[in-house]
XYZ file of C-alpha atoms in Angstrom:
421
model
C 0.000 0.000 0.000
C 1.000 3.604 -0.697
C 2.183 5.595 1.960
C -0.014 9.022 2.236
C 2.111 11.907 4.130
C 0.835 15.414 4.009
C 2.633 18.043 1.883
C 5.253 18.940 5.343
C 5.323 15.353 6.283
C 4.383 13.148 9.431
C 1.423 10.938 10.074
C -1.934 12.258 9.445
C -4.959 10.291 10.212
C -5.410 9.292 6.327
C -1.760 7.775 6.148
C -2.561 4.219 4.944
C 0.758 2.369 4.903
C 2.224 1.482 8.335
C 5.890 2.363 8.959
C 7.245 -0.400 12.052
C 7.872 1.542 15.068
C 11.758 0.171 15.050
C 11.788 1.362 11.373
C 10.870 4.942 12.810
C 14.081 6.744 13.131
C 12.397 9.814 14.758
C 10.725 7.876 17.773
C 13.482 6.011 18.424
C 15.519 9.181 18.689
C 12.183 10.843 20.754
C 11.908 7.422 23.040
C 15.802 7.177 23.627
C 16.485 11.086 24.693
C 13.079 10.464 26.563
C 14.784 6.890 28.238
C 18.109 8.694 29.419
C 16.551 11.742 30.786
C 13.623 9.695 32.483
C 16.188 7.394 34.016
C 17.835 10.614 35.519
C 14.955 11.524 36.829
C 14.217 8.453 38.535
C 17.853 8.506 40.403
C 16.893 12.027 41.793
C 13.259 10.969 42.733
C 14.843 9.113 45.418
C 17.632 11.322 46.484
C 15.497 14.559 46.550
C 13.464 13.849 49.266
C 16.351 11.742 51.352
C 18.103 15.221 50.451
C 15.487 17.127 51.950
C 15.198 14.945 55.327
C 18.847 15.237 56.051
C 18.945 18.734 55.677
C 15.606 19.526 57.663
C 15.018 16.229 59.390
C 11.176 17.339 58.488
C 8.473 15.516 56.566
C 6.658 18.345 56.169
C 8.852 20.115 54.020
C 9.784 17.339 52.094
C 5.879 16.798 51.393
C 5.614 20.887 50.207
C 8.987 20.428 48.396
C 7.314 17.929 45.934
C 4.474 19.892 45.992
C 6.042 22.858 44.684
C 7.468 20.776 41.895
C 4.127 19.821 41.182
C 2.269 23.366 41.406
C 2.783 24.247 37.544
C 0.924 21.816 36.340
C -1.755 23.634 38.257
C -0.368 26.750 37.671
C 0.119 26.707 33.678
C -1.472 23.878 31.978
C -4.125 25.610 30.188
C -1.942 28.278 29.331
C 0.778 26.589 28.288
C -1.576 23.862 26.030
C -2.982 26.625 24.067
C 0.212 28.195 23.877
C 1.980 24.766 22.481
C -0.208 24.396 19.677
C 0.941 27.916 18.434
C 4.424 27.121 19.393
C 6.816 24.775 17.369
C 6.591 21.832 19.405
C 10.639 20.432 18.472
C 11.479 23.751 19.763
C 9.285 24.109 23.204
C 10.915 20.734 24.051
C 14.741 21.605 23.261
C 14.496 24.593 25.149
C 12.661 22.900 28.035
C 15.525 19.954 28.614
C 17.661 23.064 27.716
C 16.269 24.269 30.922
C 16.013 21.326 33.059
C 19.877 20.815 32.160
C 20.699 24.305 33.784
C 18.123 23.878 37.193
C 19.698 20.375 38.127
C 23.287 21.423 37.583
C 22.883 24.975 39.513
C 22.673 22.849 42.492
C 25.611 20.839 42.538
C 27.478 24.126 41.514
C 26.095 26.297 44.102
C 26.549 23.460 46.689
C 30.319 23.496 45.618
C 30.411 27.076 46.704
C 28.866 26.683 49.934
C 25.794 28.284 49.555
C 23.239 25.410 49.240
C 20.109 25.935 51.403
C 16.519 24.743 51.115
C 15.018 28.107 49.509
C 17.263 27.244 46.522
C 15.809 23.573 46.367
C 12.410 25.475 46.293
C 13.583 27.422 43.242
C 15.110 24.492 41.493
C 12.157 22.378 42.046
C 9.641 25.384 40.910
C 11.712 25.408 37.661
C 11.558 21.863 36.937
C 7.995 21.817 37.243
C 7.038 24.613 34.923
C 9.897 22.694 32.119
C 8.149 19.151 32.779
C 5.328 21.191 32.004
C 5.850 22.535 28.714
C 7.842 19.449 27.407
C 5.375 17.234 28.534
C 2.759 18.798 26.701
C 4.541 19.551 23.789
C 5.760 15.955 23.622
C 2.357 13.945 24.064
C 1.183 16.728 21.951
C 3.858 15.205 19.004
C 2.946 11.961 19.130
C 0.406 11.510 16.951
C 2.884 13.244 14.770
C 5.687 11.009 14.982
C 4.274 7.908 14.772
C 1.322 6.395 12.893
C -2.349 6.908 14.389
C -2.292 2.432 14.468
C 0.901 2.863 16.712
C -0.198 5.421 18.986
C -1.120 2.808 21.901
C 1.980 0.618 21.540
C 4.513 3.896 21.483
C 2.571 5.709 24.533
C 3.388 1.959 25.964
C 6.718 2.349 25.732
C 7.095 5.339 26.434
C 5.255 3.928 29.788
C 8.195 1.089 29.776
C 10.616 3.791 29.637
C 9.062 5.593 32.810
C 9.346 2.184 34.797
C 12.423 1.306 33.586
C 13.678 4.118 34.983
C 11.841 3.411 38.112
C 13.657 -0.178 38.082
C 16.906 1.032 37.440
C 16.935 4.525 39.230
C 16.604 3.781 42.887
C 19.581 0.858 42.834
C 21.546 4.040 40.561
C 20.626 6.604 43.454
C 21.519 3.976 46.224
C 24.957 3.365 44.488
C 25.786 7.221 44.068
C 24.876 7.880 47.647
C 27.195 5.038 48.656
C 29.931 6.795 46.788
C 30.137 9.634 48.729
C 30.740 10.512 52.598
C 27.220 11.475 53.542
C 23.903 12.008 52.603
C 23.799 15.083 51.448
C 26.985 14.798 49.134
C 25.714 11.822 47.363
C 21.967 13.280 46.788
C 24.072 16.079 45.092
C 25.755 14.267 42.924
C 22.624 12.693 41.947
C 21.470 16.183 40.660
C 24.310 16.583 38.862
C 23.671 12.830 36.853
C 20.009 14.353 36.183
C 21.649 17.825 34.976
C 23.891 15.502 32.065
C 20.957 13.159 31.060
C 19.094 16.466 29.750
C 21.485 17.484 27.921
C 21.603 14.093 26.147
C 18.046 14.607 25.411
C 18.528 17.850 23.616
C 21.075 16.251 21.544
C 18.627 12.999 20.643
C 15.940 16.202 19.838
C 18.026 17.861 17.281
C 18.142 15.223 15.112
C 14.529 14.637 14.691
C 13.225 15.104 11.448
C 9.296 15.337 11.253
C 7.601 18.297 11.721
C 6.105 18.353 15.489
C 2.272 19.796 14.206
C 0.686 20.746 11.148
C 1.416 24.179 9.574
C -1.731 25.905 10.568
C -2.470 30.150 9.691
C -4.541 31.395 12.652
C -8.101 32.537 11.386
C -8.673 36.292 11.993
C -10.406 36.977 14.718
C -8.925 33.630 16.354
C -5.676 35.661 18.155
C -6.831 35.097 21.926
C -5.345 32.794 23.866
C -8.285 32.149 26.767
C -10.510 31.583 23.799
C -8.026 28.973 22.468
C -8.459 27.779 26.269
C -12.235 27.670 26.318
C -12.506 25.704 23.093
C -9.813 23.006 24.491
C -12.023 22.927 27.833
C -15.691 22.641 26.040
C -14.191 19.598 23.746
C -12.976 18.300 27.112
C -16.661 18.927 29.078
C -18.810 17.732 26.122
C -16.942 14.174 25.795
C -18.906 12.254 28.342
C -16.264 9.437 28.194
C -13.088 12.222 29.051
C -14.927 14.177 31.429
C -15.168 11.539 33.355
C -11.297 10.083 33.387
C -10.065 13.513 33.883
C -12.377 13.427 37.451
C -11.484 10.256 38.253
C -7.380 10.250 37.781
C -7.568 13.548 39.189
C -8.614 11.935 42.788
C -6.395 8.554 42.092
C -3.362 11.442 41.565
C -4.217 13.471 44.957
C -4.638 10.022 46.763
C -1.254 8.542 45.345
C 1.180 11.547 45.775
C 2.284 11.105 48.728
C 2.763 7.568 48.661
C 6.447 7.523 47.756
C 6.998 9.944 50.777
C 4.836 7.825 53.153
C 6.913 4.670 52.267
C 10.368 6.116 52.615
C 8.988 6.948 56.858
C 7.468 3.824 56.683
C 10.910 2.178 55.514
C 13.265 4.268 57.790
C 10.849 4.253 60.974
C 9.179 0.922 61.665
C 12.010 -1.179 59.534
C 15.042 0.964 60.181
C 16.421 -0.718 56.404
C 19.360 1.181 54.568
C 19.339 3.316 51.666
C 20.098 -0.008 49.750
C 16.842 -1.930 50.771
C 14.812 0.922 50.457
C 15.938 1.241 46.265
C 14.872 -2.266 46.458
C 11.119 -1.293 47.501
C 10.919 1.175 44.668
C 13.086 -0.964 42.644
C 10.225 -3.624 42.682
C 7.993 -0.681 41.812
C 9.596 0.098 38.631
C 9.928 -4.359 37.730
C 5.773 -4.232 38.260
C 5.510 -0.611 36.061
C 7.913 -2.191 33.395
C 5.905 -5.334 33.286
C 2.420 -3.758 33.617
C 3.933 -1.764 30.448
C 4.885 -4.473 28.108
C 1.498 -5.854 28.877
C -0.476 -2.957 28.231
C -1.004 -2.764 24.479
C -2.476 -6.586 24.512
C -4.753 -5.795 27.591
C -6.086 -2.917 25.330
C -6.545 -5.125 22.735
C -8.910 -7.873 24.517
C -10.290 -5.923 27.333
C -13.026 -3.330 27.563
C -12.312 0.367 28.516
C -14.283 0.938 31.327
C -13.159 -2.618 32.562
C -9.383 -1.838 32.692
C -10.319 1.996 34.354
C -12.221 0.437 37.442
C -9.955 -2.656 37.929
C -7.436 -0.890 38.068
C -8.597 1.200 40.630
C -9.012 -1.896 42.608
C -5.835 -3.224 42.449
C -4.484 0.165 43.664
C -6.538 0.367 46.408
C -5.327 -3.650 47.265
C -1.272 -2.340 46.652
C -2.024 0.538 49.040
C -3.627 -1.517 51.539
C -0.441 -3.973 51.746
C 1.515 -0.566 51.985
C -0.590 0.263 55.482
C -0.263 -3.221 56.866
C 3.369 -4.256 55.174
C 6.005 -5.363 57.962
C 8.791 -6.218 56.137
C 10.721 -5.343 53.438
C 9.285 -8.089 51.106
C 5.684 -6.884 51.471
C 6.450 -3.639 50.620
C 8.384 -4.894 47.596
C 5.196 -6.725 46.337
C 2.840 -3.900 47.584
C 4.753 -1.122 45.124
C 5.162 -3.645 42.425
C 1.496 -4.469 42.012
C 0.453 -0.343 42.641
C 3.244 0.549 39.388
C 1.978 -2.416 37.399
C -1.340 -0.852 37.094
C -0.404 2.055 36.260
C 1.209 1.580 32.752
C -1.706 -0.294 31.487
C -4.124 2.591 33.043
C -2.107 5.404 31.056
C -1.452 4.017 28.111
C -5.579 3.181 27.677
C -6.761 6.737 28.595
C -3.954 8.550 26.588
C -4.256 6.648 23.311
C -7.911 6.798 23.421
C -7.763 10.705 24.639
C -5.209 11.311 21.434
C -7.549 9.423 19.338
C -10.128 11.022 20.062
C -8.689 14.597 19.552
C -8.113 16.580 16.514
C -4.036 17.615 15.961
C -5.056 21.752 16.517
C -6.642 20.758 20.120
C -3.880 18.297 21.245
C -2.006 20.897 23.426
C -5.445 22.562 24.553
C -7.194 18.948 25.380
C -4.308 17.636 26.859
C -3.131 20.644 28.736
C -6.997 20.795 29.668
C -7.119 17.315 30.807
C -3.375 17.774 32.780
C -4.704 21.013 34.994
C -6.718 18.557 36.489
C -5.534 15.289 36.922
C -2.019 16.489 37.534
C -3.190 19.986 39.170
C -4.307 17.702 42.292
C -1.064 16.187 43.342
C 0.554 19.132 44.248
C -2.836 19.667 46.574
C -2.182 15.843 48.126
C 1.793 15.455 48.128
C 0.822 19.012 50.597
C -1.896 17.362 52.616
C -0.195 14.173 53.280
C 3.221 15.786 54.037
C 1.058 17.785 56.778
C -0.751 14.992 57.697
C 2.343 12.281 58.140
C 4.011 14.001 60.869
C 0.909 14.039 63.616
C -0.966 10.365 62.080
C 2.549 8.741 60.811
C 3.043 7.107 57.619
C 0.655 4.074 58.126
C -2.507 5.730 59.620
C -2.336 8.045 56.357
C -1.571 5.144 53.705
C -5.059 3.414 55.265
C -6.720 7.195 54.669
C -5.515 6.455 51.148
C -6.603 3.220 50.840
C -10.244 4.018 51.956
C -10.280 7.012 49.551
C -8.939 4.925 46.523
C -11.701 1.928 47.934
C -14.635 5.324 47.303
C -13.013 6.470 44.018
C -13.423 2.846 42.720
C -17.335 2.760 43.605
C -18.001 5.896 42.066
C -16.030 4.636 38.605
C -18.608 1.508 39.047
C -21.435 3.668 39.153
C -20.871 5.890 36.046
C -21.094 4.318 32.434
C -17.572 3.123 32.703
C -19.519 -0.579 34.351
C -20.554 -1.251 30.639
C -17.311 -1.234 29.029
């Protein structure tokens, strides 16, 4: 069959010939930038808030620390989806890891110097959010772009295997760097500075892409404001029954799972007194269940209804989190995280596929940014609460609040047309 491209190339939704996703020399460049810079991120997901503790021995701050790198995606969303599908996407994301390079490699600088205190972490954290921001967007934005609309499920997959690769690989990487050095703090450090070079090697995998990140689209007069472009993302988001419902419902499973990772490091370091080592383990099994949940993920699509996957998967998070609250050794916490990431794969890459499926290439950045304001504008709101609420109730009393409120969010998905599929 004969390939149809439009006139500036990349997929469109005519394109009738199927290109194999190893054959793709653009994704693999997107997915392996996205793999190296993910896998940074994953080292410094465990050192920033073991950072944080030994320099303020408080899991309060720790709990708004992650918050605040959380915020923008509350914060700029909308703005920045309507903004993204004026922008050139390539660019938005090469100036973003630009960015990200910079943030994460102030800190080992400034710590060099002397000068590193908590108000700085703030900073650095604020500015990682707001990039994450704009090159997520941009990026799930592209997709449909760089691949063809068949492939859509199976490259959001791996770009799902990638996050839980990084998961498996980044705690045992974090645990090893800390090791290296004399304390605590020197080793979480360094692990900023491994985070600063893995965006950088991003950049470099994004200036050799080829295809064109969007269409070539003139705006229509009168079409020049920006909240308008925001409305219309928000009314395509409100009138699709199916979305308007997803965006609800991952917004609570996102408030109810932020604070998770916080809640098991206390859990880890209070009631089993394990090392840095074990504890990469727990998160290590995490990232093995989120690597295997994403392998699976494209077949479960395949011979399983939507609304099926949505609520059982809300089940099995409320089971993981319930072996979280009751776990007394290292081994059940190991299983507990690897069945709550193994879920999660299979969950995104079903809504996300459908949700770019669904939506027309001019309202990607609105729709998603629409749907991300949301979902992702709650965790900042629950990493807050449940740092506030670990110190007085501890770690286990809050992961049982959790469990009850994912236990809730799981009836309400059963009583909404999600039941029939």
């Amino acid at each position: 069959m004969k390939k149809s491209t439009d006139f500036e190339g990349g997929y469109t939704q005519e394109t009738t010939s199927i290109r194999p996703l190893w054959r793709n020399s653009d994704f693999l460049l997107l997915w392996s930038g996205q793999t190296i810079s993910t896998l940074g991120s994953k080292i410094l997901q465990l050192a920033f808030p073991l950072l944080i503790l030994a320099l303020t021995h408080s899991p309060t701050i720790a709990g708004l620390m992650i918050a605040t790198e959380l915020l923008p995606y509350l914060l700029f969303s909308l703005p920045v989806g309507a903004l993204i599908d004026r922008w050139n996407r390539k660019w938005v994301m090469i100036g973003s890891d630009s960015v990200r390079f910079l943030a994460m490699g102030a800190v080992p600088l400034v710590f060099a110097v002397g000068h590193l205190n908590v108000i700085l972490l703030y900073v650095v954290a604020f500015i990682e959010g707001t990039a994450n921001v704009l090159f997520g967007l941009a990026q799930i934005s592209s997709l449909p772009r760089v691949v063809h609309p068949a492939h859509l499920s199976r490259a959001y997959s791996l770009n799902e295997v990638t996050e839980f690769l990084g998961r498996l690989f980044g705690p045992g990487l974090c645990a090893f760097i800390i090791g290296l050095a004399r304390t605590t703090v020197v080793g979480a450090v360094l692990a900023y500075l491994v985070d600063s070079v893995s965006y950088l090697l991003s950049v470099c995998s994004l200036c050799f892409m080829r295809v064109p990140f969007q269409e070539t689209r003139a705006i229509a007069p009168g079409h020049h404001s920006l909240w308008g472009d925001i409305r219309e993302g928000l009314r395509f988001l409100w009138i699709h029954t199916r979305l308007r419902t997803m965006v609800l419902l991952t917004a609570a499973i996102n408030f109810l799972q932020s604070s998770i990772p916080l809640a098991v490091i206390l859990l880890a370091q209070e009631r089993l007194h394990v090392s840095v080592f074990l504890l990469s383990l727990i998160f290590t099994a995490g990232g093995l269940g989120g690597l295997v949940g994403g392998l699976v993920a494209p077949w479960v699509r395949a011979r399983l209804r939507f609304g099926h996957i949505v609520i059982g998967s809300v089940l099995v998070w409320t089971l993981g989190a319930l072996l979280l609250a009751v776990g007394q050794s290292v081994w059940v916490l190991m299983v507990a995280m690897a069945v709550n990431d193994f879920m999660w794969p299979i969950y995104a890459v079903v809504l996300v596929s459908y949700r770019l499926e669904e939506t027309p290439d001019r309202l990607q950045g609105r729709v998603n940014s629409a749907f991300r304001v949301v979902s992702y504008g709650s965790e900042p709101l629950g990493a807050a609460i449940g740092g506030l609420l670990l110190a007085p109730l501890g770690a286990t009393m809050v992961l049982v609040l959790i469990t009850v409120g994912l236990a809730l969010s799981a009836l309400g998905a059963g009583c909404t047309s999600l039941r029939k599929g």
